[in-house]
Amino acid sequence: MAEIRCRIRQLRRVVKIERVFQDRLNPLEVLSDEEIFRRYRFRSRTIMDIVEVLFPFLERPTKRSAPSICRSVNCVVKLLARMGVHRIKFPRLLGDTKAKFYSIAGIL
């Protein structure tokens, strides 16, 4: 196993492997409003409102901390759940809503 690692290191020194950087474009600036809604199921203004509400709670005081995606998602989900109690409103007629969900899912 050690021989394989040594050989890989030698090859990397000889063969330059070009690094590929992904394009980090902001989808809110690049995509149309319809494409944003199709992809994320939110309008761009709604996404910006959510970011404005959550950002103060997610910003790190040192501006250096970069937690892994797992921890970041966990933090965002907890914040959304906590704030959702006050912001998410369900329709009063649940029967109609259930029927719409069933028709979307193809359940009879």
Short mmCIF file of C-alpha atoms in Angstrom, two decimals:
data_model
loop_
_atom_site.label_atom_id
_atom_site.label_comp_id
_atom_site.label_asym_id
_atom_site.label_seq_id
_atom_site.Cartn_x
_atom_site.Cartn_y
_atom_site.Cartn_z
CA MET A 1 0.00 0.00 0.00
CA ALA A 2 2.84 2.38 0.85
CA GLU A 3 4.43 1.63 -2.52
CA ILE A 4 1.23 2.62 -4.32
CA ARG A 5 1.05 5.94 -2.46
CA CYS A 6 4.71 6.64 -3.23
CA ARG A 7 4.16 5.87 -6.92
CA ILE A 8 1.09 8.17 -7.04
CA ARG A 9 3.13 11.00 -5.50
CA GLN A 10 5.85 10.47 -8.11
CA LEU A 11 3.31 10.56 -10.95
CA ARG A 12 1.75 13.75 -9.61
CA ARG A 13 5.13 15.45 -9.70
CA VAL A 14 5.65 14.44 -13.32
CA VAL A 15 2.12 14.85 -14.68
CA LYS A 16 0.59 18.21 -13.89
CA ILE A 17 -3.04 17.75 -12.98
CA GLU A 18 -4.91 20.90 -13.85
CA ARG A 19 -7.25 22.04 -11.13
CA VAL A 20 -10.80 22.72 -12.22
CA PHE A 21 -12.69 25.45 -10.44
CA GLN A 22 -16.45 25.42 -10.55
CA ASP A 23 -18.23 28.53 -11.68
CA ARG A 24 -19.67 30.18 -8.56
CA LEU A 25 -22.34 32.30 -10.19
CA ASN A 26 -25.22 33.53 -8.09
CA PRO A 27 -28.33 31.74 -9.40
CA LEU A 28 -30.52 34.66 -8.32
CA GLU A 29 -28.61 36.91 -10.71
CA VAL A 30 -28.26 34.46 -13.59
CA LEU A 31 -31.59 32.60 -13.74
CA SER A 32 -34.93 34.09 -14.66
CA ASP A 33 -37.67 34.32 -12.02
CA GLU A 34 -39.52 31.36 -13.58
CA GLU A 35 -36.36 29.21 -13.58
CA ILE A 36 -35.67 30.09 -9.95
CA PHE A 37 -39.22 29.13 -8.98
CA ARG A 38 -39.03 25.87 -10.95
CA ARG A 39 -35.70 24.92 -9.39
CA TYR A 40 -36.14 26.10 -5.78
CA ARG A 41 -39.94 26.38 -5.40
CA PHE A 42 -39.54 29.93 -4.09
CA ARG A 43 -39.61 33.31 -5.79
CA SER A 44 -36.33 35.25 -5.73
CA ARG A 45 -37.83 37.90 -3.42
CA THR A 46 -38.88 35.18 -0.95
CA ILE A 47 -35.37 33.69 -0.98
CA MET A 48 -33.90 37.12 -0.26
CA ASP A 49 -36.37 37.64 2.60
CA ILE A 50 -35.40 34.29 4.15
CA VAL A 51 -31.71 35.16 3.84
CA GLU A 52 -32.28 38.55 5.49
CA VAL A 53 -34.06 36.92 8.43
CA LEU A 54 -31.56 34.08 8.93
CA PHE A 55 -28.27 35.82 8.17
CA PRO A 56 -27.80 37.60 11.53
CA PHE A 57 -28.18 34.27 13.33
CA LEU A 58 -25.75 32.43 11.04
CA GLU A 59 -23.01 35.03 10.76
CA ARG A 60 -19.89 34.15 12.76
CA PRO A 61 -18.39 36.92 14.91
CA THR A 62 -14.82 36.21 13.78
CA LYS A 63 -15.78 35.88 10.09
CA ARG A 64 -13.24 33.03 9.94
CA SER A 65 -15.31 30.04 10.99
CA ALA A 66 -16.37 27.80 8.08
CA PRO A 67 -18.30 24.82 9.46
CA SER A 68 -18.93 21.82 7.32
CA ILE A 69 -22.06 21.65 5.18
CA CYS A 70 -23.60 19.15 7.59
CA ARG A 71 -23.33 21.56 10.52
CA SER A 72 -24.46 24.51 8.41
CA VAL A 73 -27.56 22.70 7.16
CA ASN A 74 -28.33 21.54 10.69
CA CYS A 75 -28.14 25.12 11.97
CA VAL A 76 -30.31 26.50 9.15
CA VAL A 77 -32.96 23.80 9.58
CA LYS A 78 -33.18 24.45 13.33
CA LEU A 79 -33.57 28.18 12.72
CA LEU A 80 -36.27 27.63 10.08
CA ALA A 81 -38.15 25.27 12.39
CA ARG A 82 -37.96 27.75 15.26
CA MET A 83 -39.09 30.69 13.12
CA GLY A 84 -41.64 28.70 11.14
CA VAL A 85 -43.98 28.51 14.11
CA HIS A 86 -44.62 32.25 13.77
CA ARG A 87 -44.35 32.61 9.99
CA ILE A 88 -45.87 29.52 8.37
CA LYS A 89 -49.64 29.61 8.06
CA PHE A 90 -51.68 26.58 7.06
CA PRO A 91 -54.98 26.86 5.19
CA ARG A 92 -58.14 26.59 7.27
CA LEU A 93 -59.79 24.07 4.94
CA LEU A 94 -57.41 21.13 5.16
CA GLY A 95 -59.67 18.86 3.09
CA ASP A 96 -59.15 20.97 -0.04
CA THR A 97 -55.40 21.13 0.56
CA LYS A 98 -55.17 17.36 1.06
CA ALA A 99 -57.09 16.79 -2.18
CA LYS A 100 -54.66 19.05 -4.07
CA PHE A 101 -51.62 17.21 -2.64
CA TYR A 102 -53.17 13.86 -3.47
CA SER A 103 -53.87 14.94 -7.04
CA ILE A 104 -50.27 16.17 -7.44
CA ALA A 105 -48.92 12.88 -6.10
CA GLY A 106 -51.33 10.82 -8.21
CA ILE A 107 -53.02 9.24 -5.19
CA LEU A 108 -56.72 8.58 -5.60
#
